[in-house]
Amino acid sequence: MNRRMSKGYQVFNILNLFFLSLLGLIMFLPFLNVIAQSFSSSEAITSGKVSFWPVDFTWINYSYVFSDVSIWRAFGVSVFITVVGTLINLIATATLAYPVSRQEYIGRRMIVLLVLVTMIFSAPLIPNFLLMKNLHLMNTPWAMILPGAISAFNFFVMHSFFKQLPLEVIDSARIDGCGELRMMSSMVAPLSKPVMASLGIFYAVGHWNAYMSALYYIDQPKWWPLQVKLKKMFETDDISIDPGASQFSDLAHTSPEGIKMATIIIATLPIIMIYPFLQKHFVKGLTLGAVKS
Amino acid sequence: MATKPETAGRMPGGMHRGRKEGSRTFRQMWKYKALYLISIPGILYFLIFKYIPLGGSVIAFQDYNIFKGFTGSEWVGFAHFAAMFEHYDFLRILKNTVLIGIYDLVIAFPAPIVLAILLNELRLIVFKRILQTVVYMPHFLSWVVIAGMSVAILSPTTGVLNQFLGFFGIEPLYFLGDNSYIRSVLVGSGMWRDAGYGTILYLAALAGINPELYEAAQMDGANRWKQTLRITLPALIPTIMILFLLHMGKFLDFGFERVWVFLNALNTENGEILDTYIYRAGLLSQQYSYTTAVGIFKSLVGLVLVMVGNYLSKKSTGEGLY
C-alpha cells in the first residue's frame, strides 16, 4: 500500500476518482428520474419540468396503480411464479446434482454429458413452442415455470459444491446406520444452505424479471405476469405496434407517464428490497460458477 | 480413514467369483436406490424439455403442418436453408444482427475490463464499496423496466437527456423513434445494465495478483502505467479469453428480450435481429419450418465461432474452453 506517489500518479488518481463518480451518477440518476416522475403531476411531466426531484408532489399515480385490479392481478401472478418456480428450481436442481456428485452413482458421467450437451445445443423457438402446445401447458403458469426448471449452469455450480462436501461426514453417518434419505435430510441439506441461498436468489430474480416465456406461451391476460402487463402499458405510446393496446386508451388519458413510472417502481421494489441480501450472495455465486466452467 | 463405500459394496461380489458383473452393478444400484430415485425428475426434465425440442428441430427439413404433425409433414431437405439467403428480409436482419454483434464486442465487451482496472486503482475503500453497490444494481432490472425507463429518459419532449443536451444547444433527438439511433440504444442500454456487474469476475482475478509483483516492479523503477501494462493486464488475460470465447458463442445471440422491448414501427428496419425475426415470422406469422431453419443456422454459426475462437486462443495464449 505504501507505494511511492509520483506526480503523474496523483493526477491519475484524481481523474480516476472524478471519472468513476461520474459513472456512478450515470448509473444512479435514471432511478432518481423515474422516482421523481412517479411523484409528479402529469402537467409537470408533459411540460418537461421534472428531472431529479418531484414537481407538484402527488400520490395520484400510485393511487391509480393501487386501484387498478389488473395490475394487482399481474403482481400476484409474478409472486406465484417467483415463489413456486424458485422452489421447483431448487428441488429439481439439488435432487439431480446431489446423486450425480456421488461416487456411488453409476452413470454419473453420462448424466453430466446429458446436461452439458444442452448448454452447447439448444433448440430454436418453434420446437419449444410446439412442445408446450402438445403438453397443454399454453396459457398456464407452468409454461413460465417448467421449461426452465433446471439451469444447466446452476446444475454445475451445485454439482461442484456437493462434490466438495467432506466425505468423512457422509461415511460416519452411514456407519451410524443412517439411510440415504435420512442422510440427505439431516446431513446434506443443512450443509448446502449457502449454495441454496445463492442459487435460489438467482432463480428468483430470473422469475421476477421473466418476460419472454410469458410472451411466447401466454396470450390470456389472466396469467400475465407483471412484466408483460408493464410492457402492454408502454405500448400505449403513439408509436405503438400492438393492436391490443387500445384497451388501455382510457389509462393513457389520465396521466400516462406518471402511472407508468409508478408501475415501474412497484415492479422494481421487490428487487431493491432484497438487493442488500442479493449483493451478499451473487459475488460468491458467480465466482463459484466460474471456477467450474 | 473410513472404508470407501464403493469397496464396501464390492466385497460380497468378490467372494462369489462366479457371479456376473451385471448383478454386481445391479446390487450396488439397489443399495443406493434412493439416489437413483431422486434423480429421476431431473433426468426426465432434460429429456422432455431439452431433448424433445432438439429432436423436434427436424421440422426445419420439412414443410411442417401443425395438423399433419412430424410424421405426416412433407420432407423438403435443405430448401428452407436455401430460401433464407434469397430472402431480402433475412439478409437485412442478418446484417443488423452482425453489426449489433460487432458493436457489442468492440464497445460493450471491453467496458468491464477497463472499469475493473479503474476500480482496482481506487484507494478509498468506502467509496469503492458504494460505487460497486451502485454499478451492480442495474443488472437486476428486467429489460421491460429498462426499456420503460429509457422511454422516459430519452423522450424528445420530456426526457432528461434531451433537456441536458438542450443546454448545449442541441436540438431534441428522437432516440427510440429513429433508425439511426436504435443500434446505439441497444448496445448502450446493455452497457448501462451489465458493465458494472461484468467487473465482478475481473475484480476477483485482480484480487488474486501477488502484491510482491508490484513491489518488485517498483524496485526496478516501473511506473504505474508500466505496472498496469506488464502485471495487471497479463493477470487478466485468462479471464478475458474465457469470457471472450463464451461471448463469441453468443455472437448472433444478442438476446430476444433486450431488443424486443425497444422495437417499434420507426426503428425496426435497423433494430430487428434474428431472434425477434424468428418470433415475428415464426410465432406470429406461423412460418414454423422456415424460422426453425433460421434458428439452427444461428446456433451453428455460434458453434463454429467458438471452435475457431478456441483454436486461435489456444495457439496464441494457451487459454481455451476445452
Coordinates of C-alpha atoms in Angstrom, one line a residue:
Chain A
M1 CA 0.0 0.0 0.0
N2 CA 2.8 2.4 0.6
R3 CA 3.7 2.9 -3.0
R4 CA 5.6 5.9 -3.9
M5 CA 3.2 8.6 -5.2
S6 CA 4.6 10.2 -8.3
K7 CA 3.0 13.4 -9.6
G8 CA 1.6 11.6 -12.6
Y9 CA 0.0 9.0 -10.4
Q10 CA -1.6 11.7 -8.2
V11 CA -3.1 13.3 -11.2
F12 CA -4.3 10.0 -12.4
N13 CA -5.9 9.2 -9.0
I14 CA -7.9 12.4 -9.1
L15 CA -9.0 11.9 -12.7
N16 CA -10.0 8.3 -11.9
L17 CA -12.0 9.4 -8.9
F18 CA -13.7 12.0 -10.9
F19 CA -14.5 9.6 -13.8
L20 CA -15.8 6.9 -11.6
S21 CA -18.0 9.3 -9.7
L22 CA -19.4 10.5 -13.0
L23 CA -20.1 6.9 -14.0
G24 CA -21.8 6.2 -10.7
L25 CA -24.0 9.1 -11.3
I26 CA -24.9 7.9 -14.8
M27 CA -25.9 4.5 -13.3
F28 CA -27.9 6.1 -10.5
L29 CA -29.6 9.2 -12.0
P30 CA -32.1 7.2 -14.2
F31 CA -33.5 5.7 -11.0
L32 CA -33.9 9.2 -9.4
N33 CA -35.6 10.4 -12.6
V34 CA -38.1 7.6 -12.6
I35 CA -38.8 8.1 -8.9
A36 CA -39.3 11.9 -9.4
Q37 CA -41.6 11.4 -12.3
S38 CA -43.7 8.8 -10.4
F39 CA -44.4 11.5 -7.7
S40 CA -45.1 14.3 -10.2
S41 CA -48.3 15.6 -11.8
S42 CA -48.9 14.8 -15.4
E43 CA -48.8 18.5 -16.4
A44 CA -45.3 18.9 -14.9
I45 CA -44.1 15.8 -16.7
T46 CA -45.5 16.6 -20.1
S47 CA -44.1 20.1 -19.9
G48 CA -40.7 18.6 -19.3
K49 CA -40.1 20.2 -15.9
V50 CA -39.3 17.1 -14.0
S51 CA -35.7 16.0 -13.8
F52 CA -34.4 14.6 -10.5
W53 CA -36.9 16.0 -8.0
P54 CA -40.8 15.7 -8.0
V55 CA -42.7 18.7 -9.3
D56 CA -46.2 19.3 -7.9
F57 CA -45.7 16.4 -5.5
T58 CA -48.6 14.0 -5.7
W59 CA -49.6 10.4 -4.8
I60 CA -52.2 10.2 -7.6
N61 CA -50.1 8.0 -9.8
Y62 CA -49.7 5.4 -7.0
S63 CA -53.3 5.6 -6.0
Y64 CA -54.2 4.9 -9.6
V65 CA -51.9 1.9 -9.8
F66 CA -53.2 0.6 -6.5
S67 CA -56.8 0.9 -7.7
D68 CA -56.1 -1.0 -10.9
V69 CA -57.2 -4.6 -10.3
S70 CA -55.4 -5.9 -13.4
I71 CA -52.0 -4.6 -12.0
W72 CA -52.7 -6.3 -8.7
R73 CA -53.6 -9.5 -10.6
A74 CA -50.3 -9.4 -12.6
F75 CA -48.4 -8.7 -9.4
G76 CA -50.0 -11.8 -7.9
V77 CA -49.1 -13.9 -10.9
S78 CA -45.5 -12.7 -10.7
V79 CA -45.3 -13.6 -6.9
F80 CA -46.8 -17.0 -7.6
I81 CA -44.3 -17.8 -10.4
T82 CA -41.4 -16.5 -8.4
V83 CA -42.2 -18.4 -5.2
V84 CA -43.4 -21.7 -6.7
G85 CA -40.9 -21.5 -9.6
T86 CA -37.9 -21.0 -7.3
L87 CA -39.0 -23.9 -5.0
I88 CA -39.2 -26.2 -8.0
N89 CA -35.9 -24.9 -9.4
L90 CA -34.0 -25.6 -6.1
I91 CA -35.6 -29.0 -5.6
A92 CA -35.1 -30.2 -9.2
T93 CA -31.5 -28.9 -9.4
A94 CA -30.5 -30.3 -6.0
T95 CA -32.1 -33.7 -6.5
L96 CA -30.2 -34.2 -9.7
A97 CA -26.9 -32.6 -8.7
Y98 CA -26.5 -34.4 -5.4
P99 CA -26.8 -38.0 -6.6
V100 CA -24.7 -37.3 -9.7
S101 CA -22.0 -35.8 -7.4
R102 CA -21.7 -39.1 -5.5
Q103 CA -19.1 -41.7 -6.4
E104 CA -21.6 -44.5 -5.9
Y105 CA -23.9 -43.3 -8.7
I106 CA -23.2 -45.4 -11.8
G107 CA -23.7 -43.4 -15.0
R108 CA -22.9 -40.1 -13.4
R109 CA -20.6 -39.2 -16.3
M110 CA -23.5 -39.8 -18.7
I111 CA -25.8 -37.5 -16.8
V112 CA -23.1 -34.8 -16.7
L113 CA -22.8 -35.2 -20.5
L114 CA -26.5 -35.1 -20.9
V115 CA -26.6 -31.7 -19.2
L116 CA -23.5 -30.4 -20.9
V117 CA -24.9 -31.0 -24.4
T118 CA -27.9 -28.8 -23.6
M119 CA -25.5 -26.0 -22.8
I120 CA -24.0 -26.3 -26.3
F121 CA -27.0 -27.1 -28.4
S122 CA -30.4 -25.6 -27.7
A123 CA -33.5 -26.0 -29.7
P124 CA -34.9 -23.0 -31.6
L125 CA -38.1 -21.3 -30.6
I126 CA -40.7 -23.2 -32.6
P127 CA -39.9 -26.8 -31.4
N128 CA -40.1 -25.5 -27.8
F129 CA -43.4 -23.8 -28.6
L130 CA -44.8 -27.0 -30.2
L131 CA -43.8 -29.0 -27.1
M132 CA -45.7 -26.5 -24.8
K133 CA -48.7 -26.9 -27.1
N134 CA -48.6 -30.7 -27.1
L135 CA -48.2 -30.8 -23.3
H136 CA -51.2 -28.5 -23.0
L137 CA -49.1 -26.0 -20.9
M138 CA -50.1 -23.0 -23.0
N139 CA -51.8 -20.3 -21.0
T140 CA -50.9 -21.9 -17.7
P141 CA -48.4 -20.5 -15.2
W142 CA -46.5 -23.8 -15.6
A143 CA -45.4 -22.7 -19.1
M144 CA -43.4 -20.0 -17.3
I145 CA -42.0 -22.4 -14.6
L146 CA -41.3 -25.8 -16.1
P147 CA -39.2 -25.1 -19.2
G148 CA -36.5 -23.5 -17.1
A149 CA -36.8 -25.9 -14.1
I150 CA -33.1 -26.6 -14.1
S151 CA -30.5 -24.2 -15.4
A152 CA -27.5 -26.2 -16.7
F153 CA -25.1 -23.6 -15.3
N154 CA -26.6 -23.8 -11.8
F155 CA -26.6 -27.6 -12.0
F156 CA -22.8 -27.5 -12.5
V157 CA -22.4 -24.9 -9.6
M158 CA -24.4 -27.2 -7.3
H159 CA -22.7 -30.3 -8.6
S160 CA -19.2 -29.0 -7.8
F161 CA -20.5 -27.8 -4.4
F162 CA -21.7 -31.3 -3.4
K163 CA -18.5 -32.8 -4.7
Q164 CA -16.6 -30.7 -2.2
L165 CA -18.6 -31.8 0.8
P166 CA -16.4 -33.6 3.3
L167 CA -16.8 -37.4 2.6
E168 CA -15.8 -38.3 6.1
V169 CA -19.1 -36.8 7.4
I170 CA -21.1 -38.9 4.9
D171 CA -19.2 -42.1 5.8
S172 CA -19.6 -41.7 9.5
A173 CA -23.3 -41.0 9.0
R174 CA -23.6 -44.3 7.2
I175 CA -21.8 -46.2 9.9
D176 CA -24.3 -44.9 12.3
G177 CA -26.9 -46.7 10.3
C178 CA -28.4 -43.7 8.5
G179 CA -30.4 -44.5 5.4
E180 CA -29.6 -42.5 2.2
L181 CA -32.7 -40.4 2.5
R182 CA -32.2 -39.6 6.2
M183 CA -28.6 -38.7 5.4
M184 CA -29.8 -36.2 2.8
S185 CA -32.3 -34.5 5.0
S186 CA -30.2 -34.5 8.2
M187 CA -26.6 -34.0 6.9
V188 CA -26.5 -32.8 3.3
A189 CA -29.4 -30.4 3.3
P190 CA -28.1 -28.3 6.3
L191 CA -24.6 -28.2 4.8
S192 CA -25.9 -26.9 1.5
K193 CA -27.8 -23.9 2.8
P194 CA -25.3 -21.3 1.5
V195 CA -25.4 -22.7 -2.1
M196 CA -29.2 -23.0 -2.0
A197 CA -29.5 -19.4 -0.9
S198 CA -27.1 -18.2 -3.7
L199 CA -28.8 -20.1 -6.4
G200 CA -32.3 -19.5 -5.1
I201 CA -31.8 -15.8 -5.3
F202 CA -30.6 -16.1 -8.9
Y203 CA -33.5 -18.2 -9.8
A204 CA -36.0 -15.9 -8.0
V205 CA -34.7 -12.7 -9.7
G206 CA -34.9 -14.5 -13.0
H207 CA -38.5 -15.5 -12.4
W208 CA -39.5 -12.0 -11.3
N209 CA -37.9 -10.4 -14.4
A210 CA -39.1 -13.0 -16.9
Y211 CA -40.9 -11.7 -19.9
M212 CA -40.0 -13.8 -22.9
S213 CA -41.6 -17.1 -21.8
A214 CA -44.8 -15.3 -20.9
L215 CA -44.8 -13.5 -24.3
Y216 CA -44.4 -16.8 -26.1
Y217 CA -46.7 -19.1 -24.1
I218 CA -49.4 -16.8 -22.5
D219 CA -51.9 -14.9 -24.5
Q220 CA -54.7 -14.5 -22.0
P221 CA -54.5 -11.5 -19.7
K222 CA -55.5 -13.8 -16.8
W223 CA -52.0 -15.2 -16.5
W224 CA -50.0 -12.1 -17.5
P225 CA -47.1 -11.6 -15.1
L226 CA -46.2 -8.0 -14.1
Q227 CA -43.5 -7.6 -16.8
V228 CA -46.0 -8.3 -19.6
K229 CA -48.5 -6.0 -18.0
L230 CA -45.9 -3.3 -17.8
K231 CA -44.9 -3.8 -21.4
K232 CA -48.5 -3.5 -22.5
M233 CA -48.8 -0.3 -20.6
F234 CA -45.9 1.1 -22.6
E235 CA -47.3 0.0 -25.9
T236 CA -50.0 2.7 -25.4
D237 CA -47.4 5.1 -26.8
D238 CA -48.3 6.8 -30.1
I239 CA -45.6 4.6 -31.8
S240 CA -47.4 1.5 -30.7
I241 CA -47.4 -1.5 -33.0
D242 CA -49.6 -3.6 -30.8
P243 CA -53.3 -3.7 -31.8
G244 CA -54.3 -5.0 -28.3
A245 CA -53.0 -1.7 -26.8
S246 CA -56.2 0.1 -27.5
Q247 CA -57.9 -1.4 -24.4
F248 CA -55.6 0.8 -22.3
S249 CA -56.5 4.0 -24.0
D250 CA -58.5 5.3 -21.0
L251 CA -55.4 4.9 -19.0
A252 CA -53.4 6.8 -21.5
H253 CA -55.6 9.9 -21.0
T254 CA -55.2 10.3 -17.2
S255 CA -51.6 10.5 -16.5
P256 CA -49.7 8.1 -18.7
E257 CA -46.1 8.9 -17.9
G258 CA -46.6 9.2 -14.1
I259 CA -48.6 6.0 -13.9
K260 CA -46.1 4.1 -16.0
M261 CA -43.3 5.3 -13.8
A262 CA -45.2 4.4 -10.6
T263 CA -45.8 0.9 -12.0
I264 CA -42.0 0.6 -12.8
I265 CA -41.2 1.5 -9.2
I266 CA -43.7 -1.1 -7.9
A267 CA -42.3 -3.7 -10.2
T268 CA -38.7 -3.0 -9.1
L269 CA -39.4 -2.5 -5.4
P270 CA -39.1 -6.3 -4.5
I271 CA -35.7 -6.4 -6.2
I272 CA -34.5 -3.3 -4.4
M273 CA -35.7 -4.6 -1.1
I274 CA -33.7 -7.9 -1.4
Y275 CA -30.7 -6.2 -3.0
P276 CA -28.6 -6.0 0.1
F277 CA -29.1 -9.7 0.6
L278 CA -28.6 -10.3 -3.1
Q279 CA -25.3 -8.5 -3.1
K280 CA -24.0 -10.7 -0.4
H281 CA -24.7 -13.7 -2.5
F282 CA -24.1 -13.0 -6.1
V283 CA -20.4 -12.4 -5.9
K284 CA -20.0 -15.8 -4.3
G285 CA -22.3 -17.5 -6.7
L286 CA -20.6 -16.1 -9.7
T287 CA -17.1 -16.8 -8.7
L288 CA -18.1 -20.3 -7.6
G289 CA -19.5 -21.0 -11.0
A290 CA -16.5 -19.5 -12.8
V291 CA -14.2 -21.9 -11.1
K292 CA -16.1 -24.8 -12.6
S293 CA -16.7 -23.5 -16.1
Chain B
M1 CA -9.8 -43.1 7.3
A2 CA -13.1 -44.9 6.9
T3 CA -13.6 -47.5 4.2
K4 CA -14.8 -46.2 0.9
P5 CA -18.4 -47.1 0.4
E6 CA -17.6 -48.4 -3.1
T7 CA -15.2 -51.1 -1.9
A8 CA -17.6 -52.0 0.9
G9 CA -20.3 -52.7 -1.7
R10 CA -17.9 -54.8 -3.8
M11 CA -16.8 -57.2 -1.1
P12 CA -19.5 -59.8 -1.3
G13 CA -19.2 -59.9 -5.0
G14 CA -15.5 -60.7 -4.7
M15 CA -16.3 -63.8 -2.5
H16 CA -18.6 -65.4 -5.0
R17 CA -16.4 -65.2 -8.1
G18 CA -18.9 -66.9 -10.3
R19 CA -21.3 -64.0 -10.1
K20 CA -21.8 -61.9 -13.2
E21 CA -20.5 -58.3 -13.5
G22 CA -24.1 -57.2 -14.2
S23 CA -25.6 -58.5 -11.0
R24 CA -22.9 -56.7 -9.0
T25 CA -23.7 -53.5 -10.7
F26 CA -27.4 -54.1 -10.0
R27 CA -26.8 -54.8 -6.4
Q28 CA -24.8 -51.6 -6.0
M29 CA -27.6 -49.7 -7.7
W30 CA -30.1 -51.3 -5.4
K31 CA -28.1 -50.4 -2.4
Y32 CA -28.2 -46.8 -3.4
K33 CA -31.7 -46.9 -4.9
A34 CA -32.6 -43.7 -3.1
L35 CA -30.0 -41.8 -5.1
Y36 CA -31.4 -43.1 -8.4
L37 CA -34.9 -42.5 -7.4
I38 CA -34.5 -38.8 -6.6
S39 CA -32.5 -38.2 -9.8
I40 CA -35.4 -39.3 -12.0
P41 CA -37.3 -36.0 -12.2
G42 CA -34.2 -34.1 -13.2
I43 CA -33.3 -36.6 -15.9
L44 CA -36.9 -36.5 -17.2
Y45 CA -36.7 -32.7 -17.2
F46 CA -33.7 -32.7 -19.5
L47 CA -35.1 -35.4 -21.8
I48 CA -38.6 -33.8 -22.1
F49 CA -37.8 -30.1 -22.1
K50 CA -34.4 -30.1 -23.8
Y51 CA -34.0 -33.2 -25.9
I52 CA -37.5 -33.5 -27.4
P53 CA -37.3 -29.9 -28.8
L54 CA -33.8 -30.7 -30.1
G55 CA -35.3 -33.7 -31.9
G56 CA -38.3 -31.6 -32.9
S57 CA -35.9 -29.3 -34.8
V58 CA -36.2 -31.7 -37.7
I59 CA -39.1 -29.7 -38.8
A60 CA -36.5 -27.4 -40.4
F61 CA -36.1 -30.0 -43.1
Q62 CA -39.9 -30.4 -43.5
D63 CA -42.8 -28.4 -44.6
Y64 CA -44.3 -28.7 -41.2
N65 CA -48.0 -28.6 -40.9
I66 CA -49.5 -28.5 -37.5
F67 CA -52.4 -30.8 -38.4
K68 CA -50.2 -33.4 -40.1
G69 CA -47.6 -33.5 -37.3
F70 CA -43.9 -34.6 -37.5
T71 CA -44.7 -37.9 -39.3
G72 CA -47.2 -36.6 -41.8
S73 CA -45.4 -33.5 -43.0
E74 CA -43.6 -33.4 -46.3
W75 CA -39.7 -33.6 -46.2
V76 CA -38.1 -30.8 -48.2
G77 CA -34.4 -31.3 -47.3
F78 CA -32.4 -28.0 -47.2
A79 CA -35.0 -26.0 -49.1
H80 CA -35.6 -23.6 -46.1
F81 CA -31.9 -23.0 -45.6
A82 CA -31.5 -22.2 -49.3
A83 CA -34.6 -19.9 -49.2
M84 CA -33.1 -17.9 -46.3
F85 CA -30.4 -16.4 -48.4
E86 CA -32.7 -15.4 -51.1
H87 CA -34.9 -13.5 -48.7
Y88 CA -34.3 -9.8 -48.6
D89 CA -35.7 -9.5 -45.1
F90 CA -33.4 -12.2 -43.8
L91 CA -30.3 -10.7 -45.3
R92 CA -31.2 -7.2 -43.9
I93 CA -31.8 -8.7 -40.4
L94 CA -28.7 -10.8 -40.6
K95 CA -26.7 -7.6 -41.3
N96 CA -28.4 -5.9 -38.3
T97 CA -27.5 -8.8 -36.1
V98 CA -23.9 -8.9 -37.2
L99 CA -23.5 -5.2 -36.9
I100 CA -25.0 -5.1 -33.4
G101 CA -22.8 -8.1 -32.5
I102 CA -19.7 -6.2 -33.6
Y103 CA -20.6 -3.0 -31.8
D104 CA -21.3 -5.1 -28.7
L105 CA -18.0 -6.9 -29.0
V106 CA -15.9 -3.8 -29.6
I107 CA -17.6 -1.4 -27.2
A108 CA -19.5 -3.3 -24.5
F109 CA -17.2 -6.3 -24.1
P110 CA -14.1 -4.3 -23.0
A111 CA -16.0 -1.9 -20.8
P112 CA -16.0 -4.2 -17.7
I113 CA -12.3 -4.8 -18.1
V114 CA -11.4 -1.1 -18.1
L115 CA -13.9 -0.4 -15.3
A116 CA -12.4 -3.2 -13.1
I117 CA -8.9 -1.9 -13.6
L118 CA -10.0 1.6 -12.6
L119 CA -12.0 0.4 -9.6
N120 CA -9.0 -1.6 -8.6
E121 CA -6.8 1.5 -8.5
L122 CA -9.2 3.2 -6.1
R123 CA -7.6 3.6 -2.7
L124 CA -10.8 5.0 -0.9
I125 CA -12.3 1.6 0.2
V126 CA -15.6 3.1 1.4
F127 CA -16.1 4.9 -1.9
K128 CA -15.2 1.8 -3.8
R129 CA -17.8 -0.2 -1.9
I130 CA -20.5 2.4 -2.5
L131 CA -19.6 2.6 -6.2
Q132 CA -19.8 -1.2 -6.5
T133 CA -23.2 -1.3 -4.9
V134 CA -24.4 1.3 -7.4
V135 CA -22.9 -0.2 -10.6
Y136 CA -24.0 -3.8 -9.9
M137 CA -27.7 -2.7 -9.3
P138 CA -28.9 -2.2 -12.9
H139 CA -28.1 -5.8 -13.8
F140 CA -31.0 -7.0 -11.7
L141 CA -33.6 -4.9 -13.5
S142 CA -35.8 -6.5 -16.2
W143 CA -35.5 -5.4 -19.8
V144 CA -39.1 -4.3 -19.7
V145 CA -38.3 -1.9 -16.8
I146 CA -35.1 -0.7 -18.5
A147 CA -37.0 0.0 -21.8
G148 CA -39.6 1.8 -19.8
M149 CA -37.0 3.9 -18.0
S150 CA -35.4 4.6 -21.4
V151 CA -38.7 5.8 -22.9
A152 CA -38.9 8.3 -20.1
I153 CA -35.3 9.4 -20.2
L154 CA -34.8 9.5 -23.9
S155 CA -38.2 11.1 -24.8
P156 CA -37.6 14.0 -27.2
T157 CA -40.2 16.2 -25.4
T158 CA -40.0 15.4 -21.7
G159 CA -36.8 13.3 -21.4
V160 CA -33.9 14.4 -19.1
L161 CA -31.2 13.5 -21.6
N162 CA -32.7 15.9 -24.3
Q163 CA -33.1 18.6 -21.6
F164 CA -29.4 18.1 -20.8
L165 CA -28.4 18.2 -24.5
G166 CA -30.5 21.4 -24.8
F167 CA -28.1 23.2 -22.5
F168 CA -25.5 22.8 -25.3
G169 CA -27.9 24.0 -27.9
I170 CA -28.5 20.5 -29.4
E171 CA -32.0 20.0 -30.9
P172 CA -34.0 17.2 -29.2
L173 CA -33.2 13.8 -30.7
Y174 CA -35.8 11.1 -31.0
F175 CA -33.6 8.2 -29.8
L176 CA -36.2 5.5 -29.8
G177 CA -38.1 6.5 -32.9
D178 CA -35.2 6.7 -35.4
N179 CA -33.4 4.0 -37.3
S180 CA -30.1 5.8 -37.0
Y181 CA -30.0 5.6 -33.2
I182 CA -31.5 2.2 -32.4
R183 CA -28.3 0.2 -32.5
S184 CA -26.5 2.6 -30.2
V185 CA -29.5 2.5 -27.8
L186 CA -29.4 -1.3 -27.9
V187 CA -25.7 -1.6 -27.2
G188 CA -25.7 1.4 -24.8
S189 CA -28.5 0.0 -22.7
G190 CA -26.7 -3.3 -22.4
M191 CA -23.6 -1.4 -21.2
W192 CA -25.6 0.5 -18.6
R193 CA -27.1 -2.7 -17.3
D194 CA -24.1 -5.1 -17.4
A195 CA -20.8 -3.2 -17.5
G196 CA -20.7 -2.9 -13.7
Y197 CA -21.8 -6.4 -13.0
G198 CA -19.3 -7.7 -15.5
T199 CA -16.4 -6.4 -13.4
I200 CA -17.0 -9.0 -10.6
L201 CA -15.0 -11.8 -12.3
Y202 CA -12.2 -9.4 -13.3
L203 CA -12.0 -7.9 -9.8
A204 CA -11.8 -11.4 -8.4
A205 CA -8.9 -12.1 -10.8
L206 CA -7.2 -8.8 -9.8
A207 CA -7.5 -9.6 -6.1
G208 CA -5.5 -12.7 -6.8
I209 CA -2.4 -10.9 -8.0
N210 CA 0.5 -11.3 -5.7
P211 CA 1.3 -7.7 -4.3
E212 CA 5.0 -8.6 -4.3
L213 CA 5.0 -8.5 -8.1
Y214 CA 4.1 -4.8 -7.9
E215 CA 6.7 -4.1 -5.2
A216 CA 9.4 -5.8 -7.3
A217 CA 8.4 -3.9 -10.3
Q218 CA 8.6 -0.7 -8.3
M219 CA 12.1 -1.5 -7.2
D220 CA 13.0 -1.9 -10.9
G221 CA 11.6 1.6 -11.4
A222 CA 8.4 0.7 -13.3
N223 CA 5.8 3.4 -13.0
R224 CA 2.0 2.8 -12.5
W225 CA 1.3 2.7 -16.2
K226 CA 4.0 0.2 -16.9
Q227 CA 2.9 -1.9 -13.9
T228 CA -0.7 -2.0 -15.3
L229 CA 0.6 -3.0 -18.7
R230 CA 3.1 -5.6 -17.5
I231 CA 1.4 -7.1 -14.4
T232 CA -2.3 -6.2 -14.2
L233 CA -3.3 -6.9 -17.8
P234 CA -1.4 -10.2 -18.2
A235 CA -3.0 -11.4 -15.0
L236 CA -6.4 -10.7 -16.5
I237 CA -5.7 -12.5 -19.8
P238 CA -7.1 -15.9 -18.8
T239 CA -10.4 -14.4 -17.6
I240 CA -10.6 -12.2 -20.7
M241 CA -10.1 -15.1 -23.1
I242 CA -12.6 -17.4 -21.4
L243 CA -15.3 -14.6 -21.3
F244 CA -14.4 -13.7 -24.9
L245 CA -14.9 -17.2 -26.1
L246 CA -18.2 -17.5 -24.3
H247 CA -19.2 -14.2 -25.9
M248 CA -18.3 -15.4 -29.3
G249 CA -20.6 -18.4 -28.9
K250 CA -23.4 -15.9 -28.4
F251 CA -22.3 -13.5 -31.2
L252 CA -25.5 -13.8 -33.1
D253 CA -27.5 -14.3 -29.9
F254 CA -27.6 -10.7 -28.8
G255 CA -30.8 -11.5 -26.9
F256 CA -34.5 -11.5 -27.7
E257 CA -35.9 -9.6 -24.8
R258 CA -33.4 -6.7 -24.8
V259 CA -34.2 -5.9 -28.4
W260 CA -37.9 -6.7 -28.5
V261 CA -38.7 -4.2 -25.7
F262 CA -37.1 -1.4 -27.7
L263 CA -38.5 -2.1 -31.1
N264 CA -41.3 -0.1 -32.6
A265 CA -42.6 0.7 -36.1
L266 CA -40.0 3.5 -36.5
N267 CA -36.8 1.6 -35.7
T268 CA -37.5 -2.0 -36.7
E269 CA -35.6 -1.5 -40.0
N270 CA -32.2 -1.2 -38.3
G271 CA -33.0 -2.7 -34.9
E272 CA -34.5 -6.1 -35.8
I273 CA -32.3 -9.1 -35.1
L274 CA -32.6 -12.8 -35.9
D275 CA -34.2 -13.6 -32.5
T276 CA -37.0 -11.1 -32.9
Y277 CA -37.4 -12.1 -36.6
I278 CA -37.8 -15.7 -35.5
Y279 CA -40.6 -14.7 -33.1
R280 CA -42.4 -12.4 -35.5
A281 CA -42.2 -14.7 -38.6
G282 CA -42.4 -17.9 -36.6
L283 CA -44.8 -17.5 -33.8
L284 CA -46.9 -14.6 -35.1
S285 CA -46.9 -15.4 -38.8
Q286 CA -46.6 -19.2 -38.3
Q287 CA -43.8 -20.0 -40.7
Y288 CA -42.7 -22.8 -38.4
S289 CA -40.3 -24.7 -40.6
Y290 CA -38.5 -21.7 -42.1
T291 CA -37.8 -20.0 -38.7
T292 CA -36.6 -23.2 -37.2
A293 CA -34.1 -23.4 -40.1
V294 CA -33.1 -19.8 -39.2
G295 CA -32.7 -20.8 -35.5
I296 CA -30.5 -23.8 -36.5
F297 CA -28.4 -21.6 -38.7
K298 CA -27.8 -19.2 -35.8
S299 CA -26.7 -22.0 -33.4
L300 CA -24.4 -23.4 -36.0
V301 CA -22.7 -20.1 -36.6
G302 CA -22.2 -19.8 -32.8
L303 CA -20.7 -23.2 -32.5
V304 CA -18.3 -22.6 -35.4
L305 CA -17.2 -19.2 -33.9
V306 CA -16.5 -20.8 -30.5
M307 CA -14.5 -23.6 -32.2
V308 CA -12.5 -21.3 -34.3
G309 CA -12.0 -18.8 -31.4
N310 CA -10.9 -21.7 -29.1
Y311 CA -8.4 -22.9 -31.7
L312 CA -6.9 -19.4 -32.2
S313 CA -6.9 -18.6 -28.4
K314 CA -5.1 -21.9 -27.6
K315 CA -2.5 -21.1 -30.2
S316 CA -1.9 -17.6 -29.1
T317 CA -2.4 -17.5 -25.3
G318 CA -2.8 -21.2 -24.3
E319 CA -6.2 -20.5 -22.8
G320 CA -9.2 -22.4 -24.0
L321 CA -12.7 -23.6 -23.0
Y322 CA -11.9 -27.2 -23.7

